[in-house]
Rosetta silent file (secondary structure, phi, psi, omega in degrees, C-alpha in Angstrom):
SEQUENCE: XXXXXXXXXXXXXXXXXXXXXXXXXXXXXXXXXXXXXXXXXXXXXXXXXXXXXXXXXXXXXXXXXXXXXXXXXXXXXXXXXXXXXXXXXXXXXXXXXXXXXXXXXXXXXXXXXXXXXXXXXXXXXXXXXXXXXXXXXXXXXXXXXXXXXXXXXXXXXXXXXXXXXXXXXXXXXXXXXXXXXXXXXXXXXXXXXXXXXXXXXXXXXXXXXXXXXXXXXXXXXXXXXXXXXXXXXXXXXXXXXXXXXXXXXXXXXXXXXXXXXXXXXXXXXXXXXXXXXXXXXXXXXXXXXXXXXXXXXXXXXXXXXXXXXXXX
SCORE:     score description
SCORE:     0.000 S_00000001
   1 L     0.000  134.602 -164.615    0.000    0.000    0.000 S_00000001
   2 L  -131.425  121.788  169.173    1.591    3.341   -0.994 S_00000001
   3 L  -111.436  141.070 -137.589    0.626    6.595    0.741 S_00000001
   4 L  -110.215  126.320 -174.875    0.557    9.439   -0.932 S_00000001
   5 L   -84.857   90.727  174.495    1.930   12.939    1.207 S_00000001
   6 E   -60.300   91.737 -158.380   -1.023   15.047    0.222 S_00000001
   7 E   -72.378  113.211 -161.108   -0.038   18.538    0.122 S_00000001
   8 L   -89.859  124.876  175.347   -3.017   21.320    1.082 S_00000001
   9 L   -97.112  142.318 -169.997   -1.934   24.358   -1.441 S_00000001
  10 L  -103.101  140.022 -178.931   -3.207   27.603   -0.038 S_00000001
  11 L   -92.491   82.014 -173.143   -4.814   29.741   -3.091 S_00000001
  12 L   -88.800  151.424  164.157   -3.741   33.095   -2.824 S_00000001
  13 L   -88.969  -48.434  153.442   -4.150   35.661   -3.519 S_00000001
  14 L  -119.025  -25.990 -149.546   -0.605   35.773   -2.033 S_00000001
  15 L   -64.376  144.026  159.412   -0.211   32.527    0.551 S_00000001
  16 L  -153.864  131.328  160.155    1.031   29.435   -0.902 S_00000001
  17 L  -136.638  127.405 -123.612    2.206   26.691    1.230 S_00000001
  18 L  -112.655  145.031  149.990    4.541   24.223    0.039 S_00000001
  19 L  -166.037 -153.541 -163.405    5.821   21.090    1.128 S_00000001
  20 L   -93.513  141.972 -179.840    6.639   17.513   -0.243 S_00000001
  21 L   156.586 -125.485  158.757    4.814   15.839   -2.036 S_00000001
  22 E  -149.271  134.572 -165.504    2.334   15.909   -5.083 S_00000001
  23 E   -91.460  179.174 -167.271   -0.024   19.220   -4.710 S_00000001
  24 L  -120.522   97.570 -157.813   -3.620   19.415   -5.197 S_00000001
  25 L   -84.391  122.561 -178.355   -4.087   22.461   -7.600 S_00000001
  26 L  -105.826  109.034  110.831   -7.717   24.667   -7.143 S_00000001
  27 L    31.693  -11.426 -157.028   -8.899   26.614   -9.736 S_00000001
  28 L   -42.726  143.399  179.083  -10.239   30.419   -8.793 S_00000001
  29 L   -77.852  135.688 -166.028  -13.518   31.224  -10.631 S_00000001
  30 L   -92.843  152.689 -141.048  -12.327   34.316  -12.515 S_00000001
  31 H   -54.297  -30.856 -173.960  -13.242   37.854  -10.501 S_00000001
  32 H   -64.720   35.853  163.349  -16.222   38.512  -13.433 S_00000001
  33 H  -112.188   -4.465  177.119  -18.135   36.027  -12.257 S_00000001
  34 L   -78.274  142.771 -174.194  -18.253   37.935   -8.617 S_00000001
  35 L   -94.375  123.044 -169.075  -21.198   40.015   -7.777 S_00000001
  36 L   -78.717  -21.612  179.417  -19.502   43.304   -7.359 S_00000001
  37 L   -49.194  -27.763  176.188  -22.354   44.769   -5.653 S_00000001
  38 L   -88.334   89.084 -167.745  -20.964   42.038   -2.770 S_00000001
  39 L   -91.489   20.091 -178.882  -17.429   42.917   -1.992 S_00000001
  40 L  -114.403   40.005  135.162  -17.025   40.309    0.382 S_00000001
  41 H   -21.150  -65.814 -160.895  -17.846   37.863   -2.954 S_00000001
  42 H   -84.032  -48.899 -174.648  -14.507   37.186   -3.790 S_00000001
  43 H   -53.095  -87.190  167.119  -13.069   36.367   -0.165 S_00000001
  44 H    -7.138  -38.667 -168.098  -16.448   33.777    0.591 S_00000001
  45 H  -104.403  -22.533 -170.792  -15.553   32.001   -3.093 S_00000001
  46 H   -91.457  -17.001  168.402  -11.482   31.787   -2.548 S_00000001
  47 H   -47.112  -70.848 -154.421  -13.196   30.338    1.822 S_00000001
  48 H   -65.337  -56.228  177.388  -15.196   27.564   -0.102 S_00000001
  49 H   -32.240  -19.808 -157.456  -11.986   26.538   -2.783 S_00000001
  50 H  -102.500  -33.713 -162.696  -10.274   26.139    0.466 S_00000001
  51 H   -79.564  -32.001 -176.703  -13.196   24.159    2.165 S_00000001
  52 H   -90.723  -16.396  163.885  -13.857   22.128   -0.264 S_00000001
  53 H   -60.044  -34.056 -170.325   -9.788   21.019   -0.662 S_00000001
  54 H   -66.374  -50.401  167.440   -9.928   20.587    2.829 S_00000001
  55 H   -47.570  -62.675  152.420  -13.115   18.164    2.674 S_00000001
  56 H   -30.604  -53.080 -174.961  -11.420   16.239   -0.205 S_00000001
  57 H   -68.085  -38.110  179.284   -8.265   15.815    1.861 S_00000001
  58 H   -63.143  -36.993 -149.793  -10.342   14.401    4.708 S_00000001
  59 H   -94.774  -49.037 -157.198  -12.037   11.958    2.520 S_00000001
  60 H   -66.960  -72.002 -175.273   -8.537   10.613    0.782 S_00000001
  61 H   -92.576   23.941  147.919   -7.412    9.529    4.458 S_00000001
  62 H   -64.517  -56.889  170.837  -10.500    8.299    5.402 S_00000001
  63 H   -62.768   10.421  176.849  -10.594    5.904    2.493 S_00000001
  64 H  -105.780  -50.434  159.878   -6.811    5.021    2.978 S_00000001
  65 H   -37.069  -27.612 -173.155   -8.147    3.684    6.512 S_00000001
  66 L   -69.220  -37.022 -145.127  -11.014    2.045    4.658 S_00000001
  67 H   -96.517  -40.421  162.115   -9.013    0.563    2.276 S_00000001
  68 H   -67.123    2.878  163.019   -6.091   -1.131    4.934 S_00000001
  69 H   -95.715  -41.413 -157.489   -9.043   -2.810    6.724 S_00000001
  70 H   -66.335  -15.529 -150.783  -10.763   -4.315    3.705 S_00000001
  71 H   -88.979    0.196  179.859   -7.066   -5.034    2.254 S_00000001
  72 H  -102.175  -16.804 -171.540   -6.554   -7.198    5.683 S_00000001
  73 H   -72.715  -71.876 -164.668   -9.963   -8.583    5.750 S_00000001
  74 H   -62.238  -21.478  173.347   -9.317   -9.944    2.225 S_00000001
  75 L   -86.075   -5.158  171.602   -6.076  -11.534    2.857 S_00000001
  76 L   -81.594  -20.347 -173.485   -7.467  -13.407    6.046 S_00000001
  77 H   -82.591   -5.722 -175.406   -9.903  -14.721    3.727 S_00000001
  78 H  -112.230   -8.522  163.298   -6.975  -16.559    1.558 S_00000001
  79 H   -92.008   -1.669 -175.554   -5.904  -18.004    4.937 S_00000001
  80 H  -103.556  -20.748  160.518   -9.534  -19.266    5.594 S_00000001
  81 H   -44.733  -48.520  173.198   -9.878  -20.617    1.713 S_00000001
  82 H   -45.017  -20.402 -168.353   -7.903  -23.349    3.564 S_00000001
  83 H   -75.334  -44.338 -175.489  -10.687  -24.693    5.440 S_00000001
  84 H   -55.848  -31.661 -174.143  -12.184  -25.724    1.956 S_00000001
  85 H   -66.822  -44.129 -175.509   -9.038  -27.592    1.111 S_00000001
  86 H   -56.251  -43.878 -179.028   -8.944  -29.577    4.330 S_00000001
  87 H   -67.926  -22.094 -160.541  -13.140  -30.471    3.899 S_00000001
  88 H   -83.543  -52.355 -173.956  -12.304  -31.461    0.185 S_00000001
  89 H   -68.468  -44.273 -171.449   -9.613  -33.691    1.533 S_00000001
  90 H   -65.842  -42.848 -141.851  -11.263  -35.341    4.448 S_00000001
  91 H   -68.116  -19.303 -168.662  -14.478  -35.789    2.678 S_00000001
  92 H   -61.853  -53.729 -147.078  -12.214  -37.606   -0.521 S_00000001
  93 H   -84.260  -41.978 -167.118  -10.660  -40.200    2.349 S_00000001
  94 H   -58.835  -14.907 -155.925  -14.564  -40.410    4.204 S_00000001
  95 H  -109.924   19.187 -163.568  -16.086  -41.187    0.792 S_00000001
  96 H  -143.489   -8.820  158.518  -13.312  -43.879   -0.122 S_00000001
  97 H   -79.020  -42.012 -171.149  -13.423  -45.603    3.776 S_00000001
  98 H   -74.377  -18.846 -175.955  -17.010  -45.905    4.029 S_00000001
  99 H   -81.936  -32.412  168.498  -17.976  -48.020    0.870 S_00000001
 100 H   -39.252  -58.089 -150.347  -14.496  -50.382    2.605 S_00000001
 101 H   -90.769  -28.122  172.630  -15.822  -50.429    5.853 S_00000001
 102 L  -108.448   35.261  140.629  -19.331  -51.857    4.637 S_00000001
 103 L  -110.563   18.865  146.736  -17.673  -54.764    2.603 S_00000001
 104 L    89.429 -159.765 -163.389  -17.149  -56.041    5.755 S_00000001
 105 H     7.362 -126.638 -163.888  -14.050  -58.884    6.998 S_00000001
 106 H   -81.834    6.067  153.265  -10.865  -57.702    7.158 S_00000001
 107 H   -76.739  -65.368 -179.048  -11.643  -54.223    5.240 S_00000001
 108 H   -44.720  -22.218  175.182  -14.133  -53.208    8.113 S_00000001
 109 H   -69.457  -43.516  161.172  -11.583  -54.254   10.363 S_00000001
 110 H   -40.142  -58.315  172.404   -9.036  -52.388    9.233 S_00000001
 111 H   -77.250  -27.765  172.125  -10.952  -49.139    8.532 S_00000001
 112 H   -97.880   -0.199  171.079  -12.034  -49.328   11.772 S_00000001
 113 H   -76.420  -77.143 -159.103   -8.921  -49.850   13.903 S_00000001
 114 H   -57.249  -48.671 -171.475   -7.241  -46.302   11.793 S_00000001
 115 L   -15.683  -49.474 -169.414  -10.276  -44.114   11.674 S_00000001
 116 L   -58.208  -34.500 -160.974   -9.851  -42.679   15.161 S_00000001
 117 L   -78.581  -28.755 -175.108   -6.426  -41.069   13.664 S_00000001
 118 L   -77.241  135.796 -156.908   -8.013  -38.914   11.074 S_00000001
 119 L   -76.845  134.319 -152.974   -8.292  -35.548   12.736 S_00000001
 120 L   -64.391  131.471  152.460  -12.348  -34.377   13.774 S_00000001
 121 L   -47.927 -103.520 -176.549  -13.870  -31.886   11.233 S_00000001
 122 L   -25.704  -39.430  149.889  -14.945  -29.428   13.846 S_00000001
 123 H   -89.067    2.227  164.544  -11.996  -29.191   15.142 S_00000001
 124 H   -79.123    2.357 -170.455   -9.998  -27.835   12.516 S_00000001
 125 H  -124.217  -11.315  156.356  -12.411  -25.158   11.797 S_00000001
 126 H  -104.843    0.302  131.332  -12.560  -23.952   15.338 S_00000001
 127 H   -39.129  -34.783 -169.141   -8.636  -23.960   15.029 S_00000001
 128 H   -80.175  -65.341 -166.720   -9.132  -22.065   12.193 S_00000001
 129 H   -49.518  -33.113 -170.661  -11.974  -19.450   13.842 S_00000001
 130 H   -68.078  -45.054 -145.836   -9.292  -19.151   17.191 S_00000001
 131 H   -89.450  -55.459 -166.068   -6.558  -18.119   14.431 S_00000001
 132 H   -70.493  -26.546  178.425   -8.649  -15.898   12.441 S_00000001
 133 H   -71.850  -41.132 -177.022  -10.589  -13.794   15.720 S_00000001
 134 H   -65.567  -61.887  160.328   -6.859  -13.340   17.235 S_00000001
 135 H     5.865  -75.549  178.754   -5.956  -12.247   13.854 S_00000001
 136 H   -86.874  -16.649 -178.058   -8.674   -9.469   13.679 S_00000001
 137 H   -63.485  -49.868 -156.953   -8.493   -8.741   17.682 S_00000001
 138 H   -77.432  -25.513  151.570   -4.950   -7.628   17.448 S_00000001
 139 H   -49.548  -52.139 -140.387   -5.231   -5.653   14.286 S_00000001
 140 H   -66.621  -43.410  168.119   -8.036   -3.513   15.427 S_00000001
 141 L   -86.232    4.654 -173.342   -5.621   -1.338   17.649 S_00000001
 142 L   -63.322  -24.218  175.068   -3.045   -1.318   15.091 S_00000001
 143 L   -62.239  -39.546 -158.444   -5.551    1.517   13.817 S_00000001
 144 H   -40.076  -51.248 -142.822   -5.901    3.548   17.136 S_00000001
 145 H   -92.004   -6.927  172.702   -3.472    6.099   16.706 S_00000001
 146 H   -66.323  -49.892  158.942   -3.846    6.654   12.908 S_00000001
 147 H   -34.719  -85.576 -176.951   -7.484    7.291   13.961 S_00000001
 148 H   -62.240  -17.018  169.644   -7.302    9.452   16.423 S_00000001
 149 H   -69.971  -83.592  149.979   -4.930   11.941   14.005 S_00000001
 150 H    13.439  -62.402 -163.244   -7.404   11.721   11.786 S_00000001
 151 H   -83.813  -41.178  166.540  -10.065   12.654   14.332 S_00000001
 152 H   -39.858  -68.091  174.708   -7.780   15.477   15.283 S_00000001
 153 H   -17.290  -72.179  168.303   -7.848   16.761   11.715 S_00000001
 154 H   -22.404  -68.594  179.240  -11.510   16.602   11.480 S_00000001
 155 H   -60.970  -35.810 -159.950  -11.969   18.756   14.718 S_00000001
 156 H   -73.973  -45.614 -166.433   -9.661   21.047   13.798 S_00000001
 157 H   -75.644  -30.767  156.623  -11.213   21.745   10.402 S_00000001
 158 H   -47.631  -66.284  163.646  -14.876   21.677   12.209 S_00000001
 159 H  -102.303  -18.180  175.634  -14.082   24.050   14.871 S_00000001
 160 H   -81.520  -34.219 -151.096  -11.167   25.926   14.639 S_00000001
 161 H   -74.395  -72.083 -174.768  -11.204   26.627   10.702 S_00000001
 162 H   -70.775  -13.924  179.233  -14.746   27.031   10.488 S_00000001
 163 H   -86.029  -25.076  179.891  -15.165   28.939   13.573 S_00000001
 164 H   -76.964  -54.154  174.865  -12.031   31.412   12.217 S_00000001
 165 H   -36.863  -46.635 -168.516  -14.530   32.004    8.919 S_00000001
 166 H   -92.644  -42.589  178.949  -17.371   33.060   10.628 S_00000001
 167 H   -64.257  -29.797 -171.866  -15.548   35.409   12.985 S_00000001
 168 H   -75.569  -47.340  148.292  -13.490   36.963   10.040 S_00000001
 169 H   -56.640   27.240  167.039  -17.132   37.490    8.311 S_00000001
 170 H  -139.415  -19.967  135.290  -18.389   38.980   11.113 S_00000001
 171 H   -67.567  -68.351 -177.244  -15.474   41.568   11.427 S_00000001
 172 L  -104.310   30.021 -175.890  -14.673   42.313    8.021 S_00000001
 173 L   -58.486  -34.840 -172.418  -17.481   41.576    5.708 S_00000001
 174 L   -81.692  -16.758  165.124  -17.751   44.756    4.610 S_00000001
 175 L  -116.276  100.223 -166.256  -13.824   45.795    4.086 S_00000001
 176 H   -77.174  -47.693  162.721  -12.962   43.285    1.537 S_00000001
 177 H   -16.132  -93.872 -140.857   -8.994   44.171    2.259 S_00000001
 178 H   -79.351  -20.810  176.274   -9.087   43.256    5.675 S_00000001
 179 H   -53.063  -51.401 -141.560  -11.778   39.770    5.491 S_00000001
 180 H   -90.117   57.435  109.663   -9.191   38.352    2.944 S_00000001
 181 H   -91.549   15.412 -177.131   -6.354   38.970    5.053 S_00000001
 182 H   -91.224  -61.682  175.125   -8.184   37.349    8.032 S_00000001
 183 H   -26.030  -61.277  176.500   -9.365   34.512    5.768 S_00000001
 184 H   -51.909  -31.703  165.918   -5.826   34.140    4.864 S_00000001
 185 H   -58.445  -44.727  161.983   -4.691   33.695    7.807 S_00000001
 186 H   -51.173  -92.449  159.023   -6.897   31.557    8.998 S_00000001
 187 H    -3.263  -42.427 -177.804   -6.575   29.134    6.110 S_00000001
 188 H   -91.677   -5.872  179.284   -2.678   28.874    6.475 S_00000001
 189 H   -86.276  -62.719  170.314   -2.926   27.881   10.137 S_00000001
 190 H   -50.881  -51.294  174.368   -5.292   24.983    9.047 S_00000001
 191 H   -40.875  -83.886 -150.988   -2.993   24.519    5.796 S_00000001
 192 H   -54.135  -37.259 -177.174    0.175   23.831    8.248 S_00000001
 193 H   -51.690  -62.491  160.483   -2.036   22.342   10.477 S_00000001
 194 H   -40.548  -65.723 -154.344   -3.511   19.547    7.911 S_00000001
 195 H   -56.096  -62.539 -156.157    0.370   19.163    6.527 S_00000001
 196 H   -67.298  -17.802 -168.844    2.060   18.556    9.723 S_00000001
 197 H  -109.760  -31.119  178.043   -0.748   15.935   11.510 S_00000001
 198 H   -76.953  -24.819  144.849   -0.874   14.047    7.542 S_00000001
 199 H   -23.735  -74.937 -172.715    2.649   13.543    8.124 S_00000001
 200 H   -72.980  -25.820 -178.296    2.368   11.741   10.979 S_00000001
 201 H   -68.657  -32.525  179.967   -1.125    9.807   10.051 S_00000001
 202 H  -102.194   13.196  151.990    0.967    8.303    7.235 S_00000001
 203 H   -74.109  -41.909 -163.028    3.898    7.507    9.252 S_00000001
 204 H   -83.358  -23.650 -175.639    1.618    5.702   11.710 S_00000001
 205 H   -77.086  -20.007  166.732   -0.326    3.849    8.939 S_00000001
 206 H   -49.925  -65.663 -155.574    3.191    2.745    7.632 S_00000001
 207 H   -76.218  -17.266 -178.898    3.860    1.099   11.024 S_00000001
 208 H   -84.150  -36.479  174.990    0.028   -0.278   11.158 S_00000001
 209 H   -75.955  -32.548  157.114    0.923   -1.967    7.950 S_00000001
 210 H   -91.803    4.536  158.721    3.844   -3.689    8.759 S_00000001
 211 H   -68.514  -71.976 -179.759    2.046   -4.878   11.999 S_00000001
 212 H   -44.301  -42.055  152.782   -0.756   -5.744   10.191 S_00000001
 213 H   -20.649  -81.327  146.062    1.894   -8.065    8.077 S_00000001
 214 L   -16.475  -53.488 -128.959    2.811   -9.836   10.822 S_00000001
 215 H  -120.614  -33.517  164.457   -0.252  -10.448   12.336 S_00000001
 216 H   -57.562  -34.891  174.627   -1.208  -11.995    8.942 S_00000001
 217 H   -64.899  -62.085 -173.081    2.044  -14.322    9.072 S_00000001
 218 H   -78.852  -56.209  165.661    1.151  -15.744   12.275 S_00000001
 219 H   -20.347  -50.149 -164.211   -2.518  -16.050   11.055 S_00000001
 220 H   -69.304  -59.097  176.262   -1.183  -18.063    8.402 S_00000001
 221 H   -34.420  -63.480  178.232    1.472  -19.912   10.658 S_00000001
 222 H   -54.142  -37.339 -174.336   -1.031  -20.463   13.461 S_00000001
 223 H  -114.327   40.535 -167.969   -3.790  -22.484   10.929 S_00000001
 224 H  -128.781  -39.166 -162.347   -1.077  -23.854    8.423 S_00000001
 225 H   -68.376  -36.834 -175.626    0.556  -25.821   11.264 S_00000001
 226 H   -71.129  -25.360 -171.706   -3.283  -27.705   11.667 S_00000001
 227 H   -60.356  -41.167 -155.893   -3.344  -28.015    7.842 S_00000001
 228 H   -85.385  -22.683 -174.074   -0.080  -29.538    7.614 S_00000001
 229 H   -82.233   -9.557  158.922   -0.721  -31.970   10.808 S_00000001
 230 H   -72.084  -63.600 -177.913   -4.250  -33.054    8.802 S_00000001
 231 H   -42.815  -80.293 -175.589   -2.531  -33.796    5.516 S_00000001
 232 H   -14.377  -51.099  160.419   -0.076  -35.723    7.224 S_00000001
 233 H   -97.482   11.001  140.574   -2.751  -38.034    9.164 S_00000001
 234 H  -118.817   27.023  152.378   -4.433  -38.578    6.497 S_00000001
 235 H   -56.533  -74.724 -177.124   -1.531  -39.769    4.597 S_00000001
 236 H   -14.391  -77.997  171.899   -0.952  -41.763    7.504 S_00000001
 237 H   -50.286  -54.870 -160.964   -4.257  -43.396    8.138 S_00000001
 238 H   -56.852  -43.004  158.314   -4.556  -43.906    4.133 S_00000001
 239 H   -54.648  -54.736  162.362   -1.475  -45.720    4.538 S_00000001
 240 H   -57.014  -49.751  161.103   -1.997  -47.735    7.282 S_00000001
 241 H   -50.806  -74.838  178.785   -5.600  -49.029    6.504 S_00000001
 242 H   -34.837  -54.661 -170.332   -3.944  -49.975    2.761 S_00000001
 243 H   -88.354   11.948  163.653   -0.881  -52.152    4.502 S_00000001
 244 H  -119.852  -13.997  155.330   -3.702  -53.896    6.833 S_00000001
 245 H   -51.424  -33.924 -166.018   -6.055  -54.388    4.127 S_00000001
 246 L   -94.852   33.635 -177.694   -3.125  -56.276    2.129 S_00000001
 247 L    56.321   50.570  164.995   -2.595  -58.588    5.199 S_00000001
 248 L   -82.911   -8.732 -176.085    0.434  -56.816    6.539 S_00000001
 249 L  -120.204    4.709  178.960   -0.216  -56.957    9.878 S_00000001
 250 L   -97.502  -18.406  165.073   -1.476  -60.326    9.666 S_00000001
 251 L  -101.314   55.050  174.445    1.649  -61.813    8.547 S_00000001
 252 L   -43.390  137.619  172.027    4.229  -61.313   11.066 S_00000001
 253 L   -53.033  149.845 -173.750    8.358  -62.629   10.645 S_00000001
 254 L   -47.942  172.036  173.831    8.780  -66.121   11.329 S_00000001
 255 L  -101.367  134.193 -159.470    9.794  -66.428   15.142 S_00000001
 256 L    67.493   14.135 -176.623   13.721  -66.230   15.100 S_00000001
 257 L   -83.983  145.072  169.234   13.717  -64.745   11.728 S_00000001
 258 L   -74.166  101.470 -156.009   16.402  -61.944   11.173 S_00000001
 259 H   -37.991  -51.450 -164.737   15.186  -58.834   11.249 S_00000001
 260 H   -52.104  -53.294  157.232   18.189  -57.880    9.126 S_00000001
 261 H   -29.295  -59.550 -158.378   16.906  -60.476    6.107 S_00000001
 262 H   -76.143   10.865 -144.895   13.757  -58.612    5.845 S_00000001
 263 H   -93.060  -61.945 -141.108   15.246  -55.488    5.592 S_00000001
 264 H  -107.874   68.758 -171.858   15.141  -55.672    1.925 S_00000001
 265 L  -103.178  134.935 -157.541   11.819  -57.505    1.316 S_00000001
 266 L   -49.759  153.081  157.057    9.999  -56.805   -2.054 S_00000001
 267 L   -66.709  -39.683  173.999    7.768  -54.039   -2.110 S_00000001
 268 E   -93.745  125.005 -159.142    5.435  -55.041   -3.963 S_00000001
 269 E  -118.718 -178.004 -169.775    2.525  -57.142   -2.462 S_00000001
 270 E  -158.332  107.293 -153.532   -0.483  -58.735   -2.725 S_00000001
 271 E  -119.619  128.603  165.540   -2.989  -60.005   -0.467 S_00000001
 272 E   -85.679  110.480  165.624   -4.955  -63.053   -1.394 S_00000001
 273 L  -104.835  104.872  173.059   -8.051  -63.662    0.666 S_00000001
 274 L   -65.257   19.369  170.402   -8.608  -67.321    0.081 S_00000001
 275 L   -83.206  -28.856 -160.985  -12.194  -67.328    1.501 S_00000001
 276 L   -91.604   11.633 -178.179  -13.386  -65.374   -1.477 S_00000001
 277 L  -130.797  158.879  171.489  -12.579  -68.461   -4.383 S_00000001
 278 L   -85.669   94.003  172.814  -13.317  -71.967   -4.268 S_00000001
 279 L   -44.028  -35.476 -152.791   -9.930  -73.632   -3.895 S_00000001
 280 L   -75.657   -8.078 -168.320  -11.581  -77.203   -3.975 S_00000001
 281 L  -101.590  157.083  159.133  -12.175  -76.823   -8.190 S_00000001
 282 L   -82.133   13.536  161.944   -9.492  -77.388  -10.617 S_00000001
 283 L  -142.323  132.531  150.508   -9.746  -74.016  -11.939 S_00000001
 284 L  -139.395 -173.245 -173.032  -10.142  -70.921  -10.204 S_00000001
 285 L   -22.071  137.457 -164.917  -10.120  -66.922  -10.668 S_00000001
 286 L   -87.403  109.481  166.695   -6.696  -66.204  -12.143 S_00000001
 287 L   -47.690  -26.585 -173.855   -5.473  -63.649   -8.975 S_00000001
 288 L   -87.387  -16.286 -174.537   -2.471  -62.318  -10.628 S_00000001
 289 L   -42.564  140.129 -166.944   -4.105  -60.753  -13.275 S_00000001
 290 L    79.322   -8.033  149.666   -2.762  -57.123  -14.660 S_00000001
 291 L   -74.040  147.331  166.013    1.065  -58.065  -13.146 S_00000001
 292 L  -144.375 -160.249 -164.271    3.173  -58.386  -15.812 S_00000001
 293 L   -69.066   -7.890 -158.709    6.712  -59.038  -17.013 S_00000001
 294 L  -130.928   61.403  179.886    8.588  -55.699  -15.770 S_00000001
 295 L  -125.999  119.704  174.586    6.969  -56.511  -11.982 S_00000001
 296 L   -68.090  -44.766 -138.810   10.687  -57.126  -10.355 S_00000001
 297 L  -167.689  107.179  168.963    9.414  -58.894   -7.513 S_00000001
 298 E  -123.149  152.171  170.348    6.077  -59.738   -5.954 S_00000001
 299 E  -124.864  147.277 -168.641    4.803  -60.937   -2.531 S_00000001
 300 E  -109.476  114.460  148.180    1.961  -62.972   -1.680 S_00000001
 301 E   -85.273  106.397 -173.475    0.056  -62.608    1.473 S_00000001
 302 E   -68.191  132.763 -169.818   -2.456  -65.495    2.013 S_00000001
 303 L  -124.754  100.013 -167.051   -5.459  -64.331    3.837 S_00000001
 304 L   -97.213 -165.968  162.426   -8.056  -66.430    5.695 S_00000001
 305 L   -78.175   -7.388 -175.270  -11.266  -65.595    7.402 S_00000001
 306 L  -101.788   59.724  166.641   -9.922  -67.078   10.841 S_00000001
 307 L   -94.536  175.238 -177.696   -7.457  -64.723   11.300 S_00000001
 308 L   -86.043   86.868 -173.065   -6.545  -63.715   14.747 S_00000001
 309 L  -146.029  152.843  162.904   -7.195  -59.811   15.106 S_00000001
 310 L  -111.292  135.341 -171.614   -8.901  -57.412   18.268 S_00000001
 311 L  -111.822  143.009 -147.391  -10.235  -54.443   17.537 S_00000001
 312 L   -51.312    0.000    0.000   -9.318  -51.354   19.336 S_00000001
């Protein structure tokens, strides 16, 4: 976000006050359009050029406050876009356990030992709500003092400014000389006044913005770490459930076999549940089917219905 040093130019008739920045250039309405019969015409139209720069000026850093909440709003909303990724994933592993878990033997067994590990909907999303409400608590004063300048501004231009107007029309309406050097005066006290307090409102929204950074970072941090500890368990589970469907946990090493043998045991497996073909025929299903020649190595785990398993 880039703030802009808005510079209030005083229209003089002689005043001009300068400072850095990029100026905001007014206009005077040329004098034949003043009713001469009025001579305090001309002062009253160079008041309102001043009033309405002033109004203008207010309104730029209001909407640069406006615009650092909504621009903080919307980036908490790209840390909360995460919640959909997490429901997309669990609901992918819930819709690919439950048709498992109702074919029953050792898939229901299986699916129903690991379940417990995949981490509860509801609570990742009031992980999420704790991250995003700290988020927005702790921004909210990041504002305060930006605010209150601001508010200063405001007053100043309410009561002092406008209060300076009506007494210098009420002394010197009538002696056009002496209103516009009242006006003027007036006007250049508010000029320095605006420059020197818009200084500082956009030094403090600089420092509210790299707060506000922060405070986004740790938003991010704070619900990224539950993202990354869901993906993980449901790697995990997806894993686990897979190597107890394929009889892995049903086939333990022989008793005195060397752990060290095994080390390097094919990868690739297979689990045969002999319950589901009728051994007793001279032909049955061919099981291997869709291995083929560039399969290095396969292992067969035979699988009956009497295996030995307790469920959690």
């Amino acid at each position: 976000m880039k703030f802009v040093f808005v510079n209030i130019v005083t229209l003089a008739i002689v005043l001009a006050c300068h400072t850095l920045g990029v100026q905001s250039n007014i206009v005077v309405m040329p004098e034949a359009m003043y009713t001469k019969s009025n001579p305090g015409a001309k002062v009253e139209n160079y008041v309102l050029q001043h009033q309405r720069q002033f109004e203008d000026h207010i309104k730029h850093l209001e909407d640069q406050l406006e615009d650092m909440r909504s621009n903080f709003n919307m980036r908490l909303d790209v840390v909360e876009y995460y919640n959909v990724v997490v429901d997309v994933k669990l609901g992918d592993l819930q819709n690919k356990l439950d048709p498992m878990e109702m074919l029953g033997d050792v898939n229901d067994y299986c699916v129903e030992k690991y379940r417990g590990k995949i981490p509860a909907e509801g609570t990742i999303k009031e992980t999420l709500k704790t991250c995003i409400n700290k988020a927005k608590t702790s921004f909210t004063p990041l504002l305060t003092s930006a605010e209150n300048t601001l508010k200063n501004i405001k007053n100043h231009y309410n009561n002092q400014f406008t209060n300076a107007m009506k007494e210098c029309k009420r002394k010197f309406e009538k002696n056009e000389s002496k209103y516009q050097n009242c006006a003027a005066t007036g006007i250049k006290t508010t000029s320095n006044y605006f420059t020197t307090n818009t200084n500082t409102f956009i030094n403090q929204m600089t420092s509210a913005e790299c707060s506000a950074n922060t405070k986004i970072d740790e938003a991010f941090d704070c619900y990224s770490t539950s993202v990354y500890q869901t993906f993980t368990s449901i790697g995990e589970v997806t894993g686990l459930i897979e190597n107890c469907v394929a009889g892995h946990e049903f086939c333990p090493p022989c008793e005195n076999e060397d752990l060290n043998a095994i080390k390097g045991r094919c990868p690739y497996q297979m689990a045969w549940h002999l319950a589901d073909d009728d051994l007793t025929g001279e032909r049955i299903v061919n099981p291997f089917k869709g291995i083929n020649s560039t399969t290095p190595c396969l292992q067969i785990n035979f699988i009956t219905r009497n295996f030995n398993v307790k469920l959690n």
